Short mmCIF file of C-alpha atoms and ligand atoms in Angstrom, two decimals:
data_model
loop_
_atom_site.label_atom_id
_atom_site.label_comp_id
_atom_site.label_asym_id
_atom_site.label_seq_id
_atom_site.Cartn_x
_atom_site.Cartn_y
_atom_site.Cartn_z
CA MET A 24 -44.37 15.58 10.07
CA THR A 25 -41.06 14.10 8.85
CA GLU A 26 -42.25 10.76 9.84
CA ARG A 27 -45.51 11.12 7.44
CA ASN A 28 -43.31 12.86 4.04
CA ALA A 29 -41.57 10.26 3.94
CA VAL A 30 -43.66 7.78 2.52
CA ILE A 31 -42.47 9.17 -1.45
CA GLU A 32 -38.35 8.52 -1.64
CA PRO A 33 -36.40 9.26 -4.65
CA ASP A 34 -35.71 6.03 -6.83
CA ARG A 35 -32.24 4.96 -6.88
CA GLY A 36 -33.21 1.89 -7.81
CA GLN A 37 -33.99 -0.22 -4.63
CA ALA A 38 -36.50 -3.04 -4.71
CA ALA A 39 -39.75 -2.39 -4.68
CA ILE A 40 -43.45 -3.65 -5.83
CA ALA A 41 -44.25 -3.49 -9.54
CA LEU A 42 -46.87 -0.39 -9.65
CA HIS A 43 -49.44 -0.42 -13.14
CA LEU A 44 -51.48 2.48 -13.74
CA VAL A 45 -54.30 1.41 -15.93
CA ASP A 46 -57.46 3.40 -17.47
CA LYS A 47 -60.39 2.39 -18.94
CA ALA A 48 -58.15 3.18 -22.51
CA GLY A 49 -55.43 1.00 -21.41
CA TRP A 50 -57.09 -2.12 -19.81
CA ASP A 51 -57.44 -4.60 -23.50
CA SER A 52 -53.75 -3.98 -24.01
CA LEU A 53 -52.99 -4.51 -20.66
CA LEU A 54 -54.71 -7.47 -20.11
CA ARG A 55 -53.02 -9.17 -22.86
CA ALA A 56 -49.30 -8.70 -22.00
CA LEU A 57 -50.36 -10.41 -18.83
CA SER A 58 -50.38 -14.78 -18.16
CA GLU A 59 -53.76 -16.53 -18.38
CA GLY A 60 -52.91 -16.90 -14.40
CA GLN A 61 -52.85 -13.25 -13.66
CA ARG A 62 -56.12 -12.76 -15.78
CA ALA A 63 -57.76 -15.09 -13.91
CA VAL A 64 -56.67 -13.56 -9.83
CA LEU A 65 -57.76 -10.50 -11.81
CA ALA A 66 -61.18 -11.17 -12.19
CA ALA A 67 -61.87 -13.07 -9.20
CA GLN A 68 -60.99 -9.76 -7.68
CA LYS A 69 -63.11 -7.49 -10.33
CA PHE A 70 -60.79 -5.18 -11.19
CA ALA A 71 -61.67 -4.23 -14.12
CA ALA A 72 -59.54 -0.21 -14.36
CA ALA A 73 -62.20 2.02 -13.33
CA PRO A 74 -60.40 4.83 -10.98
CA GLY A 75 -59.46 3.48 -7.78
CA ASP A 76 -59.59 0.18 -8.42
CA VAL A 77 -56.78 -1.90 -7.13
CA ALA A 78 -55.61 -5.11 -7.91
CA ILE A 79 -52.50 -7.63 -6.80
CA VAL A 80 -51.70 -10.35 -9.09
CA PRO A 81 -48.94 -12.59 -8.65
CA ASP A 82 -45.89 -11.34 -10.30
CA GLY A 83 -43.38 -15.04 -10.73
CA ALA A 84 -42.02 -14.84 -7.15
CA GLY A 85 -43.93 -12.08 -5.66
CA TRP A 86 -46.74 -9.96 -7.25
CA LEU A 87 -46.90 -6.22 -8.77
CA ALA A 88 -49.82 -3.96 -8.41
CA LEU A 89 -52.14 -2.67 -10.39
CA GLY A 90 -54.52 0.34 -10.26
CA GLY A 91 -56.78 2.26 -11.68
CA ILE A 92 -56.72 5.48 -13.06
CA GLU A 93 -59.38 7.92 -14.40
CA PRO A 94 -58.94 8.51 -18.02
CA ARG A 95 -56.64 11.79 -18.30
CA ALA A 96 -53.79 13.47 -20.30
CA ALA A 97 -51.83 14.04 -16.47
CA LEU A 98 -52.19 12.60 -12.71
CA GLY A 99 -54.16 15.20 -10.47
CA THR A 100 -53.89 15.72 -6.65
CA TRP A 101 -55.68 12.76 -5.73
CA CYS A 102 -55.74 10.53 -8.36
CA LEU A 103 -53.30 8.11 -7.38
CA ALA A 104 -54.75 8.41 -3.17
CA ARG A 105 -57.08 5.79 -2.71
CA LEU A 106 -54.47 3.30 -4.57
CA ALA A 107 -52.62 4.79 -1.07
CA GLU A 108 -55.12 3.91 1.31
CA THR A 109 -55.73 0.95 0.02
CA LEU A 110 -52.23 -0.90 -1.27
CA PRO A 111 -50.38 -3.19 1.19
CA GLY A 112 -47.82 -1.40 3.16
CA GLY A 113 -45.01 -1.68 1.04
CA THR A 114 -42.15 0.20 -1.72
CA TYR A 115 -43.72 0.81 -4.72
CA ARG A 116 -42.51 1.98 -7.74
CA ILE A 117 -44.73 2.42 -10.80
CA VAL A 118 -43.83 0.96 -14.02
CA ALA A 119 -46.42 1.14 -17.15
CA HIS A 120 -49.30 4.41 -17.24
CA PRO A 121 -51.29 4.76 -19.87
CA ALA A 122 -48.97 8.01 -20.74
CA GLN A 123 -46.00 6.46 -22.45
CA SER A 124 -43.92 9.42 -21.96
CA GLY A 125 -42.92 8.93 -18.09
CA VAL A 126 -45.53 10.29 -15.79
CA PRO A 127 -47.16 13.51 -16.37
CA GLY A 128 -48.48 14.65 -13.55
CA LEU A 129 -46.67 13.18 -11.31
CA ALA A 130 -45.82 15.97 -9.04
CA ALA A 131 -49.28 16.74 -8.17
CA ALA A 132 -50.07 13.07 -7.43
CA LEU A 133 -47.19 13.12 -4.95
CA VAL A 134 -48.87 15.37 -2.51
CA GLY A 135 -52.15 13.03 -2.80
CA TRP A 136 -49.96 10.37 -2.31
CA ILE A 137 -49.10 11.51 0.72
CA ALA A 138 -51.71 13.16 1.81
CA ALA A 139 -53.62 9.85 1.26
CA GLN A 140 -52.38 8.55 4.92
CA TYR A 141 -52.56 11.16 7.19
CA ARG A 142 -54.15 9.43 10.21
CA PHE A 143 -56.29 11.53 13.10
CA ASP A 144 -55.37 8.80 15.46
CA ARG A 145 -54.01 11.57 19.00
CA TYR A 146 -57.08 9.83 20.88
CA LYS A 147 -57.02 6.28 19.76
CA THR A 148 -56.20 3.29 22.49
CA ASP A 149 -56.74 0.76 20.41
CA GLY A 150 -54.83 -0.89 17.11
CA ALA A 151 -51.49 0.27 15.64
CA SER A 152 -52.10 2.62 12.36
CA PRO A 153 -50.92 0.94 8.90
CA GLU A 154 -47.76 0.10 7.30
CA PRO A 155 -46.71 3.47 5.08
CA ARG A 156 -46.79 3.09 1.41
CA VAL A 157 -44.11 4.39 0.49
CA LEU A 158 -43.45 5.82 -3.62
CA LEU A 159 -40.26 5.95 -5.55
CA THR A 160 -39.77 8.54 -7.92
CA THR A 161 -36.67 9.37 -10.06
CA ASP A 162 -38.51 13.58 -10.24
CA LEU A 163 -36.14 14.42 -7.28
CA ARG A 164 -36.96 18.16 -7.73
CA ALA A 165 -41.05 17.34 -7.16
CA ILE A 166 -40.09 15.61 -3.57
CA ALA A 167 -39.56 18.74 -1.41
CA PRO A 168 -42.88 20.51 -2.95
CA ALA A 169 -44.85 17.59 -2.62
CA GLN A 170 -44.05 16.65 0.93
CA ALA A 171 -44.23 20.56 2.28
CA GLU A 172 -47.32 20.56 0.05
CA ALA A 173 -49.35 17.23 2.05
CA GLY A 174 -47.70 18.50 5.17
CA ALA A 175 -49.05 21.97 5.29
CA ILE A 176 -52.19 19.91 4.71
CA MET A 177 -51.58 18.11 6.88
CA LEU A 178 -50.99 20.08 9.56
CA VAL A 179 -54.69 21.60 9.62
CA ARG A 180 -55.91 18.78 10.13
CA ASP A 181 -54.47 18.06 12.64
CA LEU A 182 -55.11 20.78 14.19
CA VAL A 183 -59.12 20.96 13.07
CA ASN A 184 -59.08 18.16 15.29
CA THR A 185 -58.03 18.37 17.95
CA PRO A 186 -60.34 19.68 20.48
CA ALA A 187 -61.06 23.09 21.86
CA GLU A 188 -59.29 21.81 25.12
CA ASP A 189 -56.17 20.71 23.41
CA MET A 190 -56.03 23.12 21.31
CA GLY A 191 -57.04 26.63 22.54
CA PRO A 192 -55.80 29.96 22.04
CA ALA A 193 -52.98 28.89 24.20
CA GLN A 194 -51.52 26.07 21.91
CA LEU A 195 -52.39 28.19 18.16
CA GLU A 196 -49.69 30.38 20.83
CA THR A 197 -47.78 27.35 20.89
CA GLU A 198 -47.91 26.08 16.98
CA ALA A 199 -47.61 29.70 16.36
CA ARG A 200 -43.60 29.87 18.16
CA ALA A 201 -42.68 26.78 17.40
CA LEU A 202 -43.24 27.46 13.89
CA ALA A 203 -41.23 30.67 14.89
CA LYS A 204 -38.20 29.31 15.83
CA ARG A 205 -38.14 26.29 13.01
CA HIS A 206 -37.68 29.54 10.00
CA GLY A 207 -35.95 31.93 12.03
CA ALA A 208 -39.01 34.29 12.59
CA GLU A 209 -39.48 36.94 15.05
CA ILE A 210 -42.60 37.12 16.67
CA HIS A 211 -45.08 38.68 19.44
CA VAL A 212 -48.11 37.70 21.46
CA ALA A 213 -50.64 40.31 23.25
CA THR A 214 -51.77 39.23 26.21
CA GLY A 215 -53.90 41.15 29.35
CA ASP A 216 -54.20 44.38 29.93
CA ALA A 217 -51.79 45.46 26.49
CA LEU A 218 -54.56 43.36 23.85
CA GLU A 219 -57.35 45.36 25.62
CA ARG A 220 -55.50 48.44 24.84
CA ASP A 221 -54.38 47.77 21.32
CA TYR A 222 -57.06 44.69 20.06
CA PRO A 223 -59.77 45.59 22.25
CA MET A 224 -62.41 43.92 20.12
CA VAL A 225 -60.15 40.42 20.34
CA HIS A 226 -60.12 41.12 24.21
CA ALA A 227 -64.34 41.20 24.11
CA VAL A 228 -65.77 38.57 22.01
CA GLY A 229 -62.16 36.43 24.27
CA ARG A 230 -62.82 37.72 27.54
CA ALA A 231 -65.64 35.22 29.30
CA ALA A 232 -63.58 32.33 28.54
CA SER A 233 -60.95 30.43 31.72
CA ARG A 234 -57.87 31.80 32.16
CA HIS A 235 -56.67 28.58 30.29
CA HIS A 236 -57.92 30.20 27.49
CA ALA A 237 -57.29 33.58 27.39
CA PRO A 238 -57.48 35.65 24.11
CA ARG A 239 -54.07 36.39 22.70
CA LEU A 240 -52.85 38.35 19.44
CA ILE A 241 -50.68 36.54 17.59
CA GLU A 242 -48.01 38.15 15.48
CA LEU A 243 -44.99 36.31 13.15
CA GLU A 244 -43.28 38.05 11.36
CA TRP A 245 -40.67 37.11 8.84
CA GLY A 246 -37.89 37.58 5.28
CA ASP A 247 -36.33 40.93 4.38
CA PRO A 248 -37.58 44.05 5.12
CA ARG A 249 -36.94 45.19 1.28
CA HIS A 250 -39.24 42.13 -0.22
CA PRO A 251 -43.53 42.77 -0.91
CA ARG A 252 -44.92 42.67 2.19
CA VAL A 253 -47.71 39.77 2.46
CA GLY A 254 -49.87 39.75 5.57
CA ILE A 255 -51.37 36.49 6.23
CA ILE A 256 -53.97 36.05 8.31
CA GLY A 257 -56.31 33.75 10.60
CA LYS A 258 -59.65 33.68 12.58
CA GLY A 259 -58.94 31.39 15.55
CA VAL A 260 -61.88 31.00 16.97
CA CYS A 261 -60.56 28.03 19.35
CA PHE A 262 -64.24 27.49 20.34
CA ASP A 263 -67.41 28.58 19.02
CA SER A 264 -70.02 29.06 21.57
CA GLY A 265 -72.11 31.74 20.00
CA GLY A 266 -71.83 33.60 23.28
CA LEU A 267 -75.04 35.15 25.04
CA ASP A 268 -76.68 34.15 22.09
CA LEU A 269 -75.78 30.99 22.26
CA LYS A 270 -76.21 28.19 19.34
CA PRO A 271 -78.52 25.14 18.94
CA SER A 272 -76.66 21.69 20.17
CA ALA A 273 -76.50 21.03 16.12
CA GLY A 274 -74.72 24.55 15.55
CA MET A 275 -72.18 24.24 18.53
CA ALA A 276 -71.23 20.28 17.65
CA LEU A 277 -68.60 21.24 15.30
CA MET A 278 -67.25 24.40 16.98
CA LYS A 279 -63.74 22.89 17.52
CA LYS A 280 -63.39 23.78 13.72
CA ASP A 281 -63.60 27.57 14.18
CA MET A 282 -60.09 28.45 14.42
CA GLY A 283 -59.68 26.86 11.06
CA GLY A 284 -58.92 30.10 9.48
CA ALA A 285 -55.75 30.08 12.47
CA ALA A 286 -54.84 26.88 11.05
CA HIS A 287 -55.15 27.35 7.25
CA ALA A 288 -53.01 30.75 7.45
CA LEU A 289 -49.89 29.09 9.65
CA ALA A 290 -49.99 26.69 7.49
CA LEU A 291 -49.33 28.97 4.73
CA ALA A 292 -46.91 30.58 6.65
CA GLY A 293 -45.32 27.48 7.47
CA LEU A 294 -45.06 27.53 3.33
CA VAL A 295 -44.10 30.90 2.60
CA MET A 296 -41.14 30.46 4.74
CA ASP A 297 -39.97 26.92 4.45
CA HIS A 298 -39.88 27.14 0.27
CA GLY A 299 -38.23 30.54 1.48
CA LEU A 300 -40.01 32.96 -0.75
CA PRO A 301 -39.05 35.82 -1.52
CA VAL A 302 -41.59 38.54 0.37
CA ARG A 303 -41.69 39.88 3.97
CA LEU A 304 -44.67 38.17 5.99
CA HIS A 305 -46.51 38.87 8.36
CA LEU A 306 -48.66 36.62 9.95
CA LEU A 307 -51.81 37.93 12.50
CA ILE A 308 -53.53 35.17 14.49
CA PRO A 309 -56.32 36.84 16.62
CA ALA A 310 -56.81 33.95 19.41
CA VAL A 311 -60.12 33.56 21.16
CA GLU A 312 -62.84 31.34 22.88
CA ASN A 313 -66.01 32.66 22.16
CA ALA A 314 -67.42 31.88 25.56
CA VAL A 315 -69.87 32.00 27.92
CA ALA A 316 -69.81 33.91 31.16
CA GLY A 317 -70.93 36.37 33.04
CA ASN A 318 -68.00 38.87 32.04
CA ALA A 319 -69.21 38.05 28.01
CA MET A 320 -69.85 40.94 25.79
CA ARG A 321 -73.69 41.68 25.31
CA PRO A 322 -75.95 41.95 22.30
CA GLY A 323 -76.32 45.69 22.75
CA ASP A 324 -73.04 45.94 23.94
CA ILE A 325 -71.11 49.72 21.64
CA LEU A 326 -67.43 47.61 21.60
CA ARG A 327 -65.09 50.17 19.89
CA SER A 328 -62.02 48.65 17.24
CA ARG A 329 -58.38 49.56 17.14
CA ALA A 330 -59.37 51.17 14.10
CA GLY A 331 -61.69 53.81 16.71
CA LEU A 332 -64.89 52.88 14.01
CA SER A 333 -67.57 51.96 16.89
CA VAL A 334 -69.44 48.60 17.02
CA GLU A 335 -72.54 47.45 17.77
CA ILE A 336 -73.15 44.04 19.38
CA THR A 337 -76.58 42.16 17.63
CA ASN A 338 -74.94 39.09 18.10
CA THR A 339 -73.01 37.45 20.05
CA ASP A 340 -72.14 35.16 17.66
CA ALA A 341 -70.63 37.33 14.73
CA GLU A 342 -67.65 37.60 16.28
CA GLY A 343 -64.98 36.05 14.12
CA ARG A 344 -65.88 39.58 11.93
CA LEU A 345 -64.92 41.82 15.22
CA VAL A 346 -61.04 39.37 15.86
CA LEU A 347 -60.35 40.00 12.28
CA ALA A 348 -61.29 43.33 12.42
CA ASP A 349 -59.14 44.36 14.86
CA ALA A 350 -56.02 41.60 12.96
CA LEU A 351 -56.69 43.21 9.93
CA THR A 352 -56.80 46.75 10.72
CA ARG A 353 -52.40 45.55 12.32
CA ALA A 354 -51.78 43.88 9.57
CA CYS A 355 -53.41 47.20 6.90
CA ALA A 356 -50.63 49.47 8.85
CA ALA A 357 -47.80 47.90 7.82
CA GLY A 358 -48.76 48.04 4.50
CA PRO A 359 -48.67 45.24 2.53
CA ALA A 360 -48.74 44.14 -0.74
CA LEU A 361 -50.95 41.52 -0.93
CA LEU A 362 -53.63 40.76 2.22
CA ILE A 363 -55.14 37.49 3.05
CA ASP A 364 -57.26 35.97 5.37
CA PHE A 365 -58.98 33.24 5.74
CA ALA A 366 -62.14 32.57 8.28
CA THR A 367 -64.86 30.13 8.38
CA LEU A 368 -67.16 32.75 9.37
CA THR A 369 -70.36 32.45 7.81
CA GLY A 370 -72.34 29.38 7.70
CA ALA A 371 -73.22 31.49 4.56
CA ALA A 372 -71.34 30.20 3.17
CA ARG A 373 -71.77 27.15 3.20
CA VAL A 374 -75.36 27.11 1.76
CA ALA A 375 -74.10 28.81 -0.89
CA LEU A 376 -71.05 26.83 -2.32
CA GLY A 377 -71.46 23.82 -0.11
CA PRO A 378 -68.58 22.37 2.11
CA ASP A 379 -66.33 21.59 -1.02
CA LEU A 380 -65.89 25.08 -2.54
CA PRO A 381 -63.93 27.84 -0.03
CA ALA A 382 -65.66 31.34 -0.94
CA MET A 383 -63.30 33.39 -2.71
CA PHE A 384 -63.82 38.06 -2.26
CA ALA A 385 -61.06 39.67 -3.69
CA ARG A 386 -60.64 43.57 -4.31
CA HIS A 387 -58.71 42.87 -7.65
CA ASP A 388 -59.79 41.38 -10.10
CA ASP A 389 -56.31 39.91 -11.32
CA THR A 390 -55.81 38.05 -7.89
CA ALA A 391 -59.09 36.98 -7.83
CA ALA A 392 -58.43 35.18 -11.52
CA ALA A 393 -54.75 34.08 -10.23
CA LEU A 394 -56.12 32.57 -7.32
CA SER A 395 -59.12 30.74 -9.78
CA ALA A 396 -56.39 30.02 -11.90
CA ALA A 397 -53.97 28.48 -8.75
CA GLY A 398 -57.19 26.85 -7.50
CA LEU A 399 -58.00 24.95 -10.20
CA ASP A 400 -54.24 24.24 -11.58
CA ARG A 401 -53.55 22.48 -7.81
CA ASP A 402 -57.43 20.47 -7.47
CA ASP A 403 -58.49 23.06 -4.91
CA PRO A 404 -60.86 25.25 -6.30
CA VAL A 405 -62.16 28.05 -4.91
CA TRP A 406 -64.95 29.75 -5.84
CA ARG A 407 -65.49 33.59 -6.29
CA LEU A 408 -68.21 35.65 -4.58
CA PRO A 409 -68.74 39.73 -4.78
CA LEU A 410 -67.87 42.56 -2.57
CA HIS A 411 -71.37 44.28 -3.05
CA GLN A 412 -71.11 48.06 -2.45
CA ALA A 413 -75.10 48.41 -1.55
CA TYR A 414 -75.40 45.89 1.07
CA ARG A 415 -73.30 47.76 3.17
CA ASP A 416 -76.50 49.64 4.46
CA TRP A 417 -77.34 46.50 5.45
CA LEU A 418 -74.53 47.39 8.17
CA LYS A 419 -75.66 50.87 9.40
CA SER A 420 -75.78 50.97 13.31
CA ASP A 421 -78.89 53.21 14.97
CA VAL A 422 -76.29 54.46 18.39
CA ALA A 423 -73.09 53.05 16.57
CA ASP A 424 -70.87 53.21 13.37
CA LEU A 425 -71.30 49.75 13.01
CA VAL A 426 -73.16 46.80 13.50
CA ASN A 427 -72.17 43.36 13.58
CA SER A 428 -74.73 41.52 12.17
CA HIS A 429 -77.42 42.20 9.81
CA ALA A 430 -81.33 42.19 10.11
CA THR A 431 -82.02 41.28 7.25
CA GLY A 432 -80.79 37.34 7.08
CA PHE A 433 -80.05 38.18 3.19
CA ALA A 434 -76.32 37.59 1.93
CA GLY A 435 -74.50 36.38 4.84
CA ALA A 436 -71.01 35.84 3.83
CA VAL A 437 -71.23 38.91 1.07
CA VAL A 438 -72.56 41.39 4.30
CA ALA A 439 -69.05 39.36 6.89
CA ALA A 440 -67.18 39.98 4.02
CA LEU A 441 -68.66 43.76 3.62
CA PHE A 442 -67.94 44.30 7.58
CA LEU A 443 -64.37 43.14 7.54
CA ASP A 444 -63.53 45.62 4.78
CA ARG A 445 -64.40 48.64 6.33
CA PHE A 446 -60.92 47.67 8.58
CA VAL A 447 -58.87 47.19 5.76
CA GLY A 448 -56.75 49.75 3.51
CA ASN A 449 -58.36 51.57 0.48
CA GLY A 450 -57.17 50.92 -2.30
CA LEU A 451 -54.89 47.47 -0.68
CA ASP A 452 -55.04 43.94 -2.74
CA TRP A 453 -56.80 42.02 -0.08
CA VAL A 454 -58.62 38.50 -0.49
CA HIS A 455 -60.63 36.97 1.90
CA PHE A 456 -61.51 33.40 2.49
CA ASP A 457 -64.74 32.47 4.05
CA THR A 458 -63.56 27.88 4.51
CA PHE A 459 -65.32 25.54 5.78
CA ALA A 460 -61.62 23.91 6.99
CA TRP A 461 -64.52 20.84 7.37
CA ARG A 462 -64.74 17.62 5.23
CA PRO A 463 -68.41 16.52 6.57
CA THR A 464 -67.87 12.88 4.19
CA GLY A 465 -64.53 11.69 2.62
CA LEU A 466 -63.63 11.50 -0.84
CA PRO A 467 -59.69 9.44 -1.84
CA GLY A 468 -57.56 11.25 0.53
CA ARG A 469 -59.11 13.18 1.80
CA PRO A 470 -61.06 11.61 4.99
CA LYS A 471 -63.75 13.01 6.84
CA GLY A 472 -62.68 16.08 9.57
CA GLY A 473 -60.76 19.14 9.24
CA GLU A 474 -59.37 20.08 5.90
CA ALA A 475 -57.74 22.45 4.01
CA LEU A 476 -59.55 23.80 1.56
CA GLY A 477 -58.53 26.98 -0.43
CA LEU A 478 -54.88 26.88 0.98
CA ARG A 479 -53.29 25.50 -1.89
CA ALA A 480 -54.95 27.89 -3.94
CA ALA A 481 -53.68 30.79 -2.27
CA TRP A 482 -50.19 29.24 -1.92
CA GLY A 483 -50.10 28.60 -5.29
CA LEU A 484 -50.97 32.93 -6.31
CA LEU A 485 -47.92 33.48 -4.03
CA LEU A 486 -45.79 31.18 -5.89
CA ALA A 487 -46.88 32.49 -8.66
CA ARG A 488 -46.98 36.12 -8.06
CA TYR A 489 -43.72 36.11 -5.76
CA GLY A 490 -42.13 33.05 -6.48
CA ARG A 491 -37.96 32.76 -7.91
CA ASP A 492 -39.65 31.78 -11.21
CA ALA A 493 -42.61 34.45 -11.33
MN1 MN B 502 -69.88 32.68 15.84
MN1 MN B 503 -67.08 32.21 15.13
#
């Protein structure tokens, strides 16, 4: 991680390649400042100062680089990402920028510069990774936060991209233990009989997996107990076959990513502890594989939850809400000031909003507004969906307190959120993210594959609410 983050360095006047940022508006004046030979090289490379355009031109004995950026007042997170992907390896210094007074927003762009150089090559045996592109900055205070945020993004990508055989419940536990050790946090993991007794629905969902991928409830606590308690929960379904209500091949293909919520939760907890945010952190990850075996839970089974409510299983593929429910019950008992969960919970959220926008549910309007604002501020947009109480009726069961999956098929993301809502203490400030954790098509700085979506919006909210400057 440290190595990958090292592509940002303090500018101490060391040798570096000059990088001119230019937008369409500034293109003419920059052209006039270049020599005839340089203009000819640019024309040959078809450089037109469009966002993402990159060109290299000779400059004395060496060369300089030009990068096209969007004509906006400040740099956004991803505006340098294409440059970071396509420039030759080396060390760069931004020497010119359309907004002549320094480089506004560079701190945000540093995140994109780092994250753009992410590669998932753990399983590749051919070829060396490209030489890093290092960017110098004089804004020394921006370096560590950018490295932390980019590191959190890349952690989510790594965890999600790793196939289920190598990222099962045991490996999620290993990740959580490493995180706890790094920050001196307490960690407790419930398995076996303790899991069956204390987190019965986590056990019921995960019990059909092989012993190697046995279910567990991972719980981490950190920080001064006098500080406001923040609960963070992540759905850790390391592989979701659908259970006995087996998914078809197309629906199962990406299900290594069904622990994406856990990846977001681990990454967010890491940001909290790395920053030293003055909160009492309570991280909970129900980690399971939803597998098929003779002891798998069946349609029609009735589960007892940690909260005491009984749940009729109408679809074994609606397993995420079951494991989350027990974790939410535990988190609420500790009395959090704020509770956030992340889950790759429903396809319906994707039908509604597509892959880019995580569905966000919040009980409190001010929390929802703060999250939306933080998402826009960090180029990590989220979109609020309603906890429409009338649909609670769709969760009624003939034989138990609740069904886990409703029959109408309408508003699947909303009804899943309402299921969780039943397990969250009254009046508690709770936020639920139904996130895809995956990018089906690459964008600058954001390759196809596992992705953090909603992570930095949530981090922005925590910083705004609990940061020392708040
Ligand atoms: Mn499922
Ligand atoms: Mn699932």
